[in-house]
Structures are given as C-alpha cells and as structure tokens.
JSON list of C-alpha atoms in Angstrom, two decimals:
[
{"chain": "A", "resi": 1, "resn": "MET", "atom": "CA", "xyz": [-95.06, 9.59, 26.08]},
{"chain": "A", "resi": 2, "resn": "LYS", "atom": "CA", "xyz": [-91.52, 9.97, 24.80]},
{"chain": "A", "resi": 3, "resn": "ALA", "atom": "CA", "xyz": [-90.83, 10.19, 21.08]},
{"chain": "A", "resi": 4, "resn": "THR", "atom": "CA", "xyz": [-88.75, 7.52, 19.34]},
{"chain": "A", "resi": 5, "resn": "PRO", "atom": "CA", "xyz": [-85.56, 8.60, 17.53]},
{"chain": "A", "resi": 6, "resn": "LYS", "atom": "CA", "xyz": [-87.39, 8.67, 14.17]},
{"chain": "A", "resi": 7, "resn": "GLN", "atom": "CA", "xyz": [-90.23, 10.68, 15.65]},
{"chain": "A", "resi": 8, "resn": "SER", "atom": "CA", "xyz": [-87.74, 13.07, 17.26]},
{"chain": "A", "resi": 9, "resn": "LYS", "atom": "CA", "xyz": [-86.15, 13.71, 13.86]},
{"chain": "A", "resi": 10, "resn": "ILE", "atom": "CA", "xyz": [-89.57, 14.49, 12.38]},
{"chain": "A", "resi": 11, "resn": "LEU", "atom": "CA", "xyz": [-90.48, 16.79, 15.29]},
{"chain": "A", "resi": 12, "resn": "GLN", "atom": "CA", "xyz": [-87.17, 18.66, 14.93]},
{"chain": "A", "resi": 13, "resn": "MET", "atom": "CA", "xyz": [-87.75, 19.08, 11.20]},
{"chain": "A", "resi": 14, "resn": "ALA", "atom": "CA", "xyz": [-91.27, 20.37, 11.89]},
{"chain": "A", "resi": 15, "resn": "ARG", "atom": "CA", "xyz": [-89.92, 22.94, 14.36]},
{"chain": "A", "resi": 16, "resn": "GLU", "atom": "CA", "xyz": [-87.39, 24.15, 11.80]},
{"chain": "A", "resi": 17, "resn": "LYS", "atom": "CA", "xyz": [-90.15, 24.52, 9.18]},
{"chain": "A", "resi": 18, "resn": "GLY", "atom": "CA", "xyz": [-92.35, 26.57, 11.52]},
{"chain": "A", "resi": 19, "resn": "GLY", "atom": "CA", "xyz": [-94.62, 23.75, 12.65]},
{"chain": "A", "resi": 20, "resn": "GLU", "atom": "CA", "xyz": [-96.08, 22.48, 9.36]},
{"chain": "A", "resi": 21, "resn": "PHE", "atom": "CA", "xyz": [-94.70, 19.82, 7.03]},
{"chain": "A", "resi": 22, "resn": "THR", "atom": "CA", "xyz": [-95.75, 17.24, 4.44]},
{"chain": "A", "resi": 23, "resn": "LYS", "atom": "CA", "xyz": [-95.40, 13.49, 4.27]},
{"chain": "A", "resi": 24, "resn": "THR", "atom": "CA", "xyz": [-92.93, 13.99, 1.43]},
{"chain": "A", "resi": 25, "resn": "ASP", "atom": "CA", "xyz": [-90.70, 16.03, 3.77]},
{"chain": "A", "resi": 26, "resn": "ALA", "atom": "CA", "xyz": [-90.77, 13.19, 6.29]},
{"chain": "A", "resi": 27, "resn": "VAL", "atom": "CA", "xyz": [-90.02, 10.56, 3.63]},
{"chain": "A", "resi": 28, "resn": "GLU", "atom": "CA", "xyz": [-87.00, 12.59, 2.48]},
{"chain": "A", "resi": 29, "resn": "LEU", "atom": "CA", "xyz": [-85.83, 12.86, 6.09]},
{"chain": "A", "resi": 30, "resn": "ILE", "atom": "CA", "xyz": [-86.16, 9.27, 7.35]},
{"chain": "A", "resi": 31, "resn": "GLY", "atom": "CA", "xyz": [-87.18, 7.23, 4.29]},
{"chain": "A", "resi": 32, "resn": "ASP", "atom": "CA", "xyz": [-83.67, 5.96, 3.60]},
{"chain": "A", "resi": 33, "resn": "ILE", "atom": "CA", "xyz": [-83.85, 3.85, 6.79]},
{"chain": "A", "resi": 34, "resn": "TYR", "atom": "CA", "xyz": [-86.25, 1.42, 5.10]},
{"chain": "A", "resi": 35, "resn": "TYR", "atom": "CA", "xyz": [-85.27, -1.15, 2.47]},
{"chain": "A", "resi": 36, "resn": "CYS", "atom": "CA", "xyz": [-88.39, -0.78, 0.37]},
{"chain": "A", "resi": 37, "resn": "ASN", "atom": "CA", "xyz": [-91.75, 0.99, 0.36]},
{"chain": "A", "resi": 38, "resn": "GLU", "atom": "CA", "xyz": [-90.50, 3.82, 2.54]},
{"chain": "A", "resi": 39, "resn": "ASP", "atom": "CA", "xyz": [-93.63, 5.86, 1.80]},
{"chain": "A", "resi": 40, "resn": "LYS", "atom": "CA", "xyz": [-95.82, 3.28, 3.59]},
{"chain": "A", "resi": 41, "resn": "HIS", "atom": "CA", "xyz": [-93.49, 2.91, 6.57]},
{"chain": "A", "resi": 42, "resn": "VAL", "atom": "CA", "xyz": [-93.09, 6.66, 7.08]},
{"chain": "A", "resi": 43, "resn": "GLY", "atom": "CA", "xyz": [-96.89, 6.96, 6.82]},
{"chain": "A", "resi": 44, "resn": "ASP", "atom": "CA", "xyz": [-97.19, 4.41, 9.62]},
{"chain": "A", "resi": 45, "resn": "VAL", "atom": "CA", "xyz": [-94.77, 6.44, 11.77]},
{"chain": "A", "resi": 46, "resn": "LEU", "atom": "CA", "xyz": [-96.78, 9.61, 11.11]},
{"chain": "A", "resi": 47, "resn": "GLY", "atom": "CA", "xyz": [-100.03, 7.80, 11.93]},
{"chain": "A", "resi": 48, "resn": "ARG", "atom": "CA", "xyz": [-98.63, 6.70, 15.28]},
{"chain": "A", "resi": 49, "resn": "MET", "atom": "CA", "xyz": [-97.51, 10.27, 15.95]},
{"chain": "A", "resi": 50, "resn": "VAL", "atom": "CA", "xyz": [-101.05, 11.53, 15.26]},
{"chain": "A", "resi": 51, "resn": "LYS", "atom": "CA", "xyz": [-102.53, 8.92, 17.62]},
{"chain": "A", "resi": 52, "resn": "SER", "atom": "CA", "xyz": [-99.99, 9.84, 20.30]},
{"chain": "A", "resi": 53, "resn": "GLY", "atom": "CA", "xyz": [-100.78, 13.56, 20.00]},
{"chain": "A", "resi": 54, "resn": "PHE", "atom": "CA", "xyz": [-97.39, 14.72, 18.76]},
{"chain": "A", "resi": 55, "resn": "ILE", "atom": "CA", "xyz": [-98.80, 16.07, 15.48]},
{"chain": "A", "resi": 56, "resn": "VAL", "atom": "CA", "xyz": [-102.17, 16.84, 13.91]},
{"chain": "A", "resi": 57, "resn": "ARG", "atom": "CA", "xyz": [-103.25, 15.81, 10.40]},
{"chain": "A", "resi": 58, "resn": "ILE", "atom": "CA", "xyz": [-104.48, 18.94, 8.57]},
{"chain": "A", "resi": 59, "resn": "LYS", "atom": "CA", "xyz": [-105.42, 17.08, 5.39]},
{"chain": "A", "resi": 60, "resn": "PRO", "atom": "CA", "xyz": [-104.06, 13.95, 3.72]},
{"chain": "A", "resi": 61, "resn": "GLY", "atom": "CA", "xyz": [-100.29, 14.25, 3.51]},
{"chain": "A", "resi": 62, "resn": "HIS", "atom": "CA", "xyz": [-100.11, 17.52, 5.46]},
{"chain": "A", "resi": 63, "resn": "PHE", "atom": "CA", "xyz": [-99.33, 17.74, 9.17]},
{"chain": "A", "resi": 64, "resn": "LYS", "atom": "CA", "xyz": [-98.56, 20.30, 11.85]},
{"chain": "A", "resi": 65, "resn": "LEU", "atom": "CA", "xyz": [-97.30, 20.18, 15.40]},
{"chain": "A", "resi": 66, "resn": "SER", "atom": "CA", "xyz": [-100.06, 19.83, 17.97]},
{"chain": "A", "resi": 67, "resn": "GLU", "atom": "CA", "xyz": [-101.03, 22.92, 19.96]},
{"chain": "A", "resi": 68, "resn": "SER", "atom": "CA", "xyz": [-99.31, 21.61, 23.09]},
{"chain": "A", "resi": 69, "resn": "ARG", "atom": "CA", "xyz": [-96.06, 21.17, 21.12]},
{"chain": "A", "resi": 70, "resn": "MET", "atom": "CA", "xyz": [-96.35, 24.68, 19.66]},
{"chain": "A", "resi": 71, "resn": "ILE", "atom": "CA", "xyz": [-96.91, 26.17, 23.11]},
{"chain": "A", "resi": 72, "resn": "SER", "atom": "CA", "xyz": [-93.87, 24.38, 24.53]},
{"chain": "A", "resi": 73, "resn": "LEU", "atom": "CA", "xyz": [-91.84, 25.50, 21.51]},
{"chain": "A", "resi": 74, "resn": "LYS", "atom": "CA", "xyz": [-92.83, 29.14, 22.05]},
{"chain": "A", "resi": 75, "resn": "LYS", "atom": "CA", "xyz": [-92.06, 28.87, 25.77]},
{"chain": "A", "resi": 76, "resn": "ASP", "atom": "CA", "xyz": [-88.58, 27.59, 25.00]},
{"chain": "A", "resi": 77, "resn": "VAL", "atom": "CA", "xyz": [-87.89, 30.54, 22.73]},
{"chain": "A", "resi": 78, "resn": "ASP", "atom": "CA", "xyz": [-89.93, 33.50, 24.01]},
{"chain": "A", "resi": 79, "resn": "ASP", "atom": "CA", "xyz": [-90.24, 33.05, 27.78]},
{"chain": "A", "resi": 80, "resn": "PRO", "atom": "CA", "xyz": [-89.34, 36.42, 29.35]},
{"chain": "A", "resi": 81, "resn": "ASN", "atom": "CA", "xyz": [-89.27, 34.86, 32.82]},
{"chain": "A", "resi": 82, "resn": "GLN", "atom": "CA", "xyz": [-86.54, 32.44, 31.93]},
{"chain": "A", "resi": 83, "resn": "LYS", "atom": "CA", "xyz": [-83.46, 33.14, 33.98]},
{"chain": "A", "resi": 84, "resn": "SER", "atom": "CA", "xyz": [-80.01, 32.70, 32.56]},
{"chain": "A", "resi": 85, "resn": "LEU", "atom": "CA", "xyz": [-78.10, 29.69, 33.75]},
{"chain": "A", "resi": 86, "resn": "PHE", "atom": "CA", "xyz": [-74.73, 31.42, 33.65]}
]
C-alpha cells in the first residue's frame, strides 16, 4: 500500500529522527492542515498508519517505524552491494 502525502511527511520525519517519534511531533508537522481539533485528526492518520503497517505504536502517543520500514531504510543507506549509477 502506498502512503498518502500526509503519511509520507510523517514517515520522512520519523526517518530523520532515527525511527521513533511522538504524536506531538506529528501534530507540529501536519496539524496546521486542519481547521480545528488537529490533535484528533492527526491521531486518526497515525491510527490508519498503524493498521496499514507503516508504523508501530510503542505506547500511547509514541510510535516507531515498523521493522520492514527500518530494514528498507538501512538497505537504502548501508547496502555494500549497491552499484553506483554514474
């Protein structure tokens, strides 16, 4: 399943933070999109991401990238078999 633009922003932020983030981080990132009650709407986005397997809920309000996302992130960075394109 492909991530939506909002989910992609959250995933990028999680990668930059080393894989773990809080709901507050996500609200600061994409909360301004919503007119009111951004905390609830961002929580809904995070809940859908958990159900889709993009992230894992560690405890209430704390999330991390799923293992499959962390493996793909490490492959992108540390793959010694990757050949140069140029």
